[in-house]
Amino acid sequence: MHWSLIVLVLAIVVISGVLLAVTWTEKRQARQLKGKLPFAGTLVTDSRTAVVYFSRSGNTALAARHVAARINAQLFPLEAPDYQLGLSGLAHALKDANALKTEPEALPDITPHVLDMTPFESIWLGSPVWLYSPAPPIWAFLEHNRFDGQHVVLFNTFNSHFSDEYIEKFRAKVMARGARSFEHRHVLRGRMTQQLTPDDMLRLIEDEWLDG
C-alpha cells in the first residue's frame, strides 16, 4: 500500500509537470505569434475563397493568415471559450477531444457557429490536431454549416501524428454536407522541444500547399 501511494503521487507529479510545461510552451508561442503576419482578411469582400479556422496557441492562426494573404481569401476565426490558454483550457481540450471519439455529438460551443458560405467557391477549414483528430471546434463548425457545390480544403498543424481514420470521417462529413470535392493539407511542426520555427513552418506551407 505504501509503495502504491508513492507511485501514485509520483505519477501525479509527472503528469502535472508535463501539463505545466505544455501550457508554458503554448503561452510563449502565443506571445511570439500574436503580432506575426497581421492580416485583416474579413475586409476582402469580393473573394470567392474563405479561410475558416480555429487556433489555440496561434500556430494554425499563423498558417491561416498566410494562406488567406497568399490566395486573397476572406478570413473567419472561430472562438471556443472552453479552450483558453492555461491548465483549465488544456484539460477541457483533452477531455473533449477524447469524448468526441465515442460521442460525435459532443461538440463545443463556438463563435460564430454558422456562416453564410454561399458566396464562396472554395473553403479552407483550419484546425490543430488533438489526440490524432482535428480539434472539436472545427467539427462543430462542420456540423452547423453546408458546403453545397464547394471545394473544401482541411488544413492542420500538429506536433506528432494524425489518424487517417479521423481525416476520412471528416471528409465523409464534408461530402455529406454538399461539397463537390475535398483535400487535406498538413504540416508537422514537431514535438514541443524540437518544433519548426514559425518561418520554417511558413516556408513548408508555401512549398507544399501553395506550390511555392
mmCIF file of C-alpha atoms in Angstrom:
data_model
loop_
_atom_site.group_PDB
_atom_site.id
_atom_site.type_symbol
_atom_site.label_atom_id
_atom_site.label_comp_id
_atom_site.label_asym_id
_atom_site.label_seq_id
_atom_site.Cartn_x
_atom_site.Cartn_y
_atom_site.Cartn_z
ATOM 1 C CA MET A 1 0.000 0.000 0.000
ATOM 2 C CA HIS A 2 2.860 2.338 0.931
ATOM 3 C CA TRP A 3 4.622 1.817 -2.412
ATOM 4 C CA SER A 4 1.366 2.116 -4.339
ATOM 5 C CA LEU A 5 0.793 5.518 -2.775
ATOM 6 C CA ILE A 6 4.315 6.632 -3.659
ATOM 7 C CA VAL A 7 3.863 5.513 -7.269
ATOM 8 C CA LEU A 8 0.515 7.310 -7.462
ATOM 9 C CA VAL A 9 1.994 10.531 -6.082
ATOM 10 C CA LEU A 10 4.949 10.336 -8.478
ATOM 11 C CA ALA A 11 2.588 9.778 -11.416
ATOM 12 C CA ILE A 12 0.531 12.813 -10.421
ATOM 13 C CA VAL A 13 3.692 14.912 -10.096
ATOM 14 C CA VAL A 14 4.955 13.811 -13.521
ATOM 15 C CA ILE A 15 1.609 14.426 -15.234
ATOM 16 C CA SER A 16 1.266 17.817 -13.570
ATOM 17 C CA GLY A 17 4.776 18.716 -14.658
ATOM 18 C CA VAL A 18 4.051 17.758 -18.261
ATOM 19 C CA LEU A 19 0.817 19.762 -18.321
ATOM 20 C CA LEU A 20 2.546 22.802 -16.820
ATOM 21 C CA ALA A 21 5.333 22.536 -19.405
ATOM 22 C CA VAL A 22 2.803 22.306 -22.228
ATOM 23 C CA THR A 23 0.830 25.324 -21.019
ATOM 24 C CA TRP A 24 4.020 27.359 -20.570
ATOM 25 C CA THR A 25 5.118 26.484 -24.115
ATOM 26 C CA GLU A 26 1.691 27.312 -25.547
ATOM 27 C CA LYS A 27 1.606 30.707 -23.862
ATOM 28 C CA ARG A 28 5.122 31.509 -25.058
ATOM 29 C CA GLN A 29 4.199 30.526 -28.620
ATOM 30 C CA ALA A 30 1.029 32.616 -28.474
ATOM 31 C CA ARG A 31 3.019 35.689 -27.430
ATOM 32 C CA GLN A 32 5.542 35.133 -30.217
ATOM 33 C CA LEU A 33 2.936 34.562 -32.909
ATOM 34 C CA LYS A 34 0.351 37.165 -31.953
ATOM 35 C CA GLY A 35 1.836 40.007 -33.949
ATOM 36 C CA LYS A 36 3.349 37.970 -36.766
ATOM 37 C CA LEU A 37 1.841 38.426 -40.191
ATOM 38 C CA PRO A 38 -1.179 40.562 -39.247
ATOM 39 C CA PHE A 39 -3.898 40.305 -41.873
ATOM 40 C CA ALA A 40 -7.426 41.721 -41.912
ATOM 41 C CA GLY A 41 -8.892 39.067 -44.188
ATOM 42 C CA THR A 42 -12.510 39.855 -43.419
ATOM 43 C CA LEU A 43 -12.071 43.091 -45.386
ATOM 44 C CA VAL A 44 -11.657 41.131 -48.639
ATOM 45 C CA THR A 45 -15.323 41.253 -49.568
ATOM 46 C CA ASP A 46 -15.102 40.183 -53.226
ATOM 47 C CA SER A 47 -13.103 36.982 -52.720
ATOM 48 C CA ARG A 48 -14.530 33.640 -53.811
ATOM 49 C CA THR A 49 -12.396 31.806 -51.237
ATOM 50 C CA ALA A 50 -12.878 31.641 -47.464
ATOM 51 C CA VAL A 51 -10.448 30.536 -44.759
ATOM 52 C CA VAL A 52 -12.229 29.451 -41.569
ATOM 53 C CA TYR A 53 -10.026 28.354 -38.697
ATOM 54 C CA PHE A 54 -9.715 27.573 -35.007
ATOM 55 C CA SER A 55 -6.395 28.051 -33.239
ATOM 56 C CA ARG A 56 -5.465 27.700 -29.576
ATOM 57 C CA SER A 57 -1.797 28.686 -29.291
ATOM 58 C CA GLY A 58 -1.574 30.591 -32.577
ATOM 59 C CA ASN A 59 0.151 28.190 -34.966
ATOM 60 C CA THR A 60 -2.929 27.337 -37.018
ATOM 61 C CA ALA A 61 -3.854 31.035 -36.950
ATOM 62 C CA LEU A 62 -0.467 31.886 -38.461
ATOM 63 C CA ALA A 63 -0.969 29.260 -41.167
ATOM 64 C CA ALA A 64 -4.487 30.559 -41.850
ATOM 65 C CA ARG A 65 -3.352 34.175 -42.134
ATOM 66 C CA HIS A 66 -0.548 33.191 -44.502
ATOM 67 C CA VAL A 67 -2.860 31.173 -46.730
ATOM 68 C CA ALA A 68 -5.501 33.912 -46.743
ATOM 69 C CA ALA A 69 -2.937 36.561 -47.647
ATOM 70 C CA ARG A 70 -1.480 34.451 -50.464
ATOM 71 C CA ILE A 71 -4.772 33.457 -52.092
ATOM 72 C CA ASN A 72 -6.649 36.686 -51.338
ATOM 73 C CA ALA A 73 -9.225 34.919 -49.185
ATOM 74 C CA GLN A 74 -11.725 36.167 -46.663
ATOM 75 C CA LEU A 75 -10.666 35.141 -43.147
ATOM 76 C CA PHE A 76 -13.004 33.879 -40.403
ATOM 77 C CA PRO A 77 -11.543 32.959 -36.982
ATOM 78 C CA LEU A 78 -13.563 30.707 -34.694
ATOM 79 C CA GLU A 79 -13.586 31.248 -30.936
ATOM 80 C CA ALA A 80 -14.121 28.462 -28.382
ATOM 81 C CA PRO A 81 -14.146 29.875 -24.831
ATOM 82 C CA ASP A 82 -13.659 26.477 -23.149
ATOM 83 C CA TYR A 83 -10.179 26.151 -24.645
ATOM 84 C CA GLN A 84 -8.426 29.309 -23.500
ATOM 85 C CA LEU A 85 -4.692 29.039 -22.841
ATOM 86 C CA GLY A 86 -3.874 27.674 -19.393
ATOM 87 C CA LEU A 87 -4.335 24.446 -17.459
ATOM 88 C CA SER A 88 -8.134 24.618 -17.423
ATOM 89 C CA GLY A 89 -8.336 25.151 -21.180
ATOM 90 C CA LEU A 90 -5.840 22.365 -21.841
ATOM 91 C CA ALA A 91 -7.789 19.973 -19.612
ATOM 92 C CA HIS A 92 -11.036 20.844 -21.431
ATOM 93 C CA ALA A 93 -9.316 20.368 -24.794
ATOM 94 C CA LEU A 94 -8.025 16.894 -23.937
ATOM 95 C CA LYS A 95 -11.315 15.822 -22.331
ATOM 96 C CA ASP A 96 -13.451 16.980 -25.258
ATOM 97 C CA ALA A 97 -11.090 15.596 -27.902
ATOM 98 C CA ASN A 98 -11.249 12.210 -26.201
ATOM 99 C CA ALA A 99 -15.040 12.346 -25.790
ATOM 100 C CA LEU A 100 -15.518 13.176 -29.468
ATOM 101 C CA LYS A 101 -14.062 9.805 -30.475
ATOM 102 C CA THR A 102 -17.020 7.926 -28.984
ATOM 103 C CA GLU A 103 -19.636 10.689 -28.859
ATOM 104 C CA PRO A 104 -19.697 12.542 -32.213
ATOM 105 C CA GLU A 105 -22.470 14.784 -30.915
ATOM 106 C CA ALA A 106 -20.291 16.047 -28.018
ATOM 107 C CA LEU A 107 -19.404 19.324 -29.729
ATOM 108 C CA PRO A 108 -18.232 22.553 -28.080
ATOM 109 C CA ASP A 109 -19.779 25.993 -28.281
ATOM 110 C CA ILE A 110 -18.073 28.106 -30.942
ATOM 111 C CA THR A 111 -18.491 31.657 -32.200
ATOM 112 C CA PRO A 112 -19.623 32.067 -34.902
ATOM 113 C CA HIS A 113 -21.225 28.663 -35.271
ATOM 114 C CA VAL A 114 -22.920 29.481 -38.591
ATOM 115 C CA LEU A 115 -21.527 31.493 -41.517
ATOM 116 C CA ASP A 116 -23.027 32.268 -44.916
ATOM 117 C CA MET A 117 -20.779 30.177 -47.161
ATOM 118 C CA THR A 118 -22.841 30.643 -50.324
ATOM 119 C CA PRO A 119 -20.634 33.392 -51.865
ATOM 120 C CA PHE A 120 -17.583 31.113 -51.924
ATOM 121 C CA GLU A 121 -16.301 28.533 -54.390
ATOM 122 C CA SER A 122 -13.514 27.212 -52.157
ATOM 123 C CA ILE A 123 -13.412 26.944 -48.378
ATOM 124 C CA TRP A 124 -10.320 26.202 -46.315
ATOM 125 C CA LEU A 125 -11.023 24.788 -42.845
ATOM 126 C CA GLY A 126 -8.105 25.049 -40.421
ATOM 127 C CA SER A 127 -7.505 23.326 -37.103
ATOM 128 C CA PRO A 128 -4.817 21.902 -34.852
ATOM 129 C CA VAL A 129 -4.782 18.151 -34.276
ATOM 130 C CA TRP A 130 -5.760 16.948 -30.806
ATOM 131 C CA LEU A 131 -5.419 13.258 -29.936
ATOM 132 C CA TYR A 132 -4.882 12.389 -33.630
ATOM 133 C CA SER A 133 -8.052 14.149 -34.844
ATOM 134 C CA PRO A 134 -8.921 17.670 -35.993
ATOM 135 C CA ALA A 135 -9.848 19.652 -32.873
ATOM 136 C CA PRO A 136 -13.520 19.662 -31.752
ATOM 137 C CA PRO A 137 -14.270 23.302 -32.773
ATOM 138 C CA ILE A 138 -13.759 22.587 -36.482
ATOM 139 C CA TRP A 139 -16.049 19.541 -36.184
ATOM 140 C CA ALA A 140 -18.629 21.827 -34.578
ATOM 141 C CA PHE A 141 -18.367 24.257 -37.495
ATOM 142 C CA LEU A 142 -18.725 21.371 -39.925
ATOM 143 C CA GLU A 143 -21.864 20.210 -38.117
ATOM 144 C CA HIS A 144 -23.599 23.606 -38.357
ATOM 145 C CA ASN A 145 -22.749 24.594 -41.955
ATOM 146 C CA ARG A 146 -23.222 23.387 -45.517
ATOM 147 C CA PHE A 147 -20.767 23.428 -48.425
ATOM 148 C CA ASP A 148 -23.031 22.885 -51.414
ATOM 149 C CA GLY A 149 -21.022 22.637 -54.639
ATOM 150 C CA GLN A 150 -17.850 23.905 -52.992
ATOM 151 C CA HIS A 151 -14.261 22.657 -52.866
ATOM 152 C CA VAL A 152 -13.200 22.146 -49.232
ATOM 153 C CA VAL A 153 -9.604 22.022 -48.024
ATOM 154 C CA LEU A 154 -8.933 20.817 -44.484
ATOM 155 C CA PHE A 155 -5.572 22.064 -43.208
ATOM 156 C CA ASN A 156 -3.899 21.067 -39.970
ATOM 157 C CA THR A 157 -0.844 21.976 -37.927
ATOM 158 C CA PHE A 158 0.213 19.301 -35.452
ATOM 159 C CA ASN A 159 3.000 18.131 -33.159
ATOM 160 C CA SER A 160 3.172 14.363 -33.669
ATOM 161 C CA HIS A 161 0.568 12.406 -35.655
ATOM 162 C CA PHE A 162 -2.913 12.440 -37.105
ATOM 163 C CA SER A 163 -5.055 9.400 -37.827
ATOM 164 C CA ASP A 164 -6.217 8.725 -41.383
ATOM 165 C CA GLU A 165 -9.390 7.292 -39.832
ATOM 166 C CA TYR A 166 -10.449 10.691 -38.477
ATOM 167 C CA ILE A 167 -9.468 12.517 -41.653
ATOM 168 C CA GLU A 168 -11.640 10.102 -43.633
ATOM 169 C CA LYS A 169 -14.540 10.670 -41.218
ATOM 170 C CA PHE A 170 -14.098 14.408 -41.667
ATOM 171 C CA ARG A 171 -14.006 14.038 -45.473
ATOM 172 C CA ALA A 172 -17.167 11.914 -45.435
ATOM 173 C CA LYS A 173 -18.996 14.503 -43.352
ATOM 174 C CA VAL A 174 -17.826 17.340 -45.619
ATOM 175 C CA MET A 175 -19.127 15.485 -48.664
ATOM 176 C CA ALA A 176 -22.400 14.708 -46.872
ATOM 177 C CA ARG A 177 -22.749 18.451 -46.265
ATOM 178 C CA GLY A 178 -22.823 19.048 -50.027
ATOM 179 C CA ALA A 179 -19.182 19.631 -51.009
ATOM 180 C CA ARG A 180 -18.119 18.713 -54.540
ATOM 181 C CA SER A 181 -14.518 17.841 -53.586
ATOM 182 C CA PHE A 182 -12.140 17.582 -50.627
ATOM 183 C CA GLU A 183 -8.414 17.909 -49.953
ATOM 184 C CA HIS A 184 -6.286 17.543 -46.842
ATOM 185 C CA ARG A 185 -3.122 19.569 -46.273
ATOM 186 C CA HIS A 186 -0.992 19.406 -43.166
ATOM 187 C CA VAL A 187 2.294 20.465 -41.643
ATOM 188 C CA LEU A 188 4.165 18.569 -38.939
ATOM 189 C CA ARG A 189 5.679 21.087 -36.548
ATOM 190 C CA GLY A 190 7.363 18.529 -34.285
ATOM 191 C CA ARG A 191 7.419 17.841 -30.572
ATOM 192 C CA MET A 192 7.396 20.678 -28.059
ATOM 193 C CA THR A 193 11.200 20.760 -27.665
ATOM 194 C CA GLN A 194 12.048 20.299 -31.365
ATOM 195 C CA GLN A 195 9.488 22.305 -33.285
ATOM 196 C CA LEU A 196 9.779 24.134 -36.551
ATOM 197 C CA THR A 197 10.228 27.859 -36.226
ATOM 198 C CA PRO A 198 7.286 29.942 -37.479
ATOM 199 C CA ASP A 199 9.309 30.970 -40.535
ATOM 200 C CA ASP A 200 10.203 27.356 -41.335
ATOM 201 C CA MET A 201 6.546 26.376 -41.000
ATOM 202 C CA LEU A 202 5.513 29.120 -43.417
ATOM 203 C CA ARG A 203 8.182 28.028 -45.899
ATOM 204 C CA LEU A 204 6.808 24.481 -45.817
ATOM 205 C CA ILE A 205 3.274 25.776 -46.311
ATOM 206 C CA GLU A 206 4.445 27.885 -49.225
ATOM 207 C CA ASP A 207 6.249 24.970 -50.872
ATOM 208 C CA GLU A 208 3.817 22.141 -50.131
ATOM 209 C CA TRP A 209 0.392 23.805 -50.014
ATOM 210 C CA LEU A 210 0.744 26.778 -52.321
ATOM 211 C CA ASP A 211 3.199 25.466 -54.932
ATOM 212 C CA GLY A 212 5.908 27.974 -53.943
#
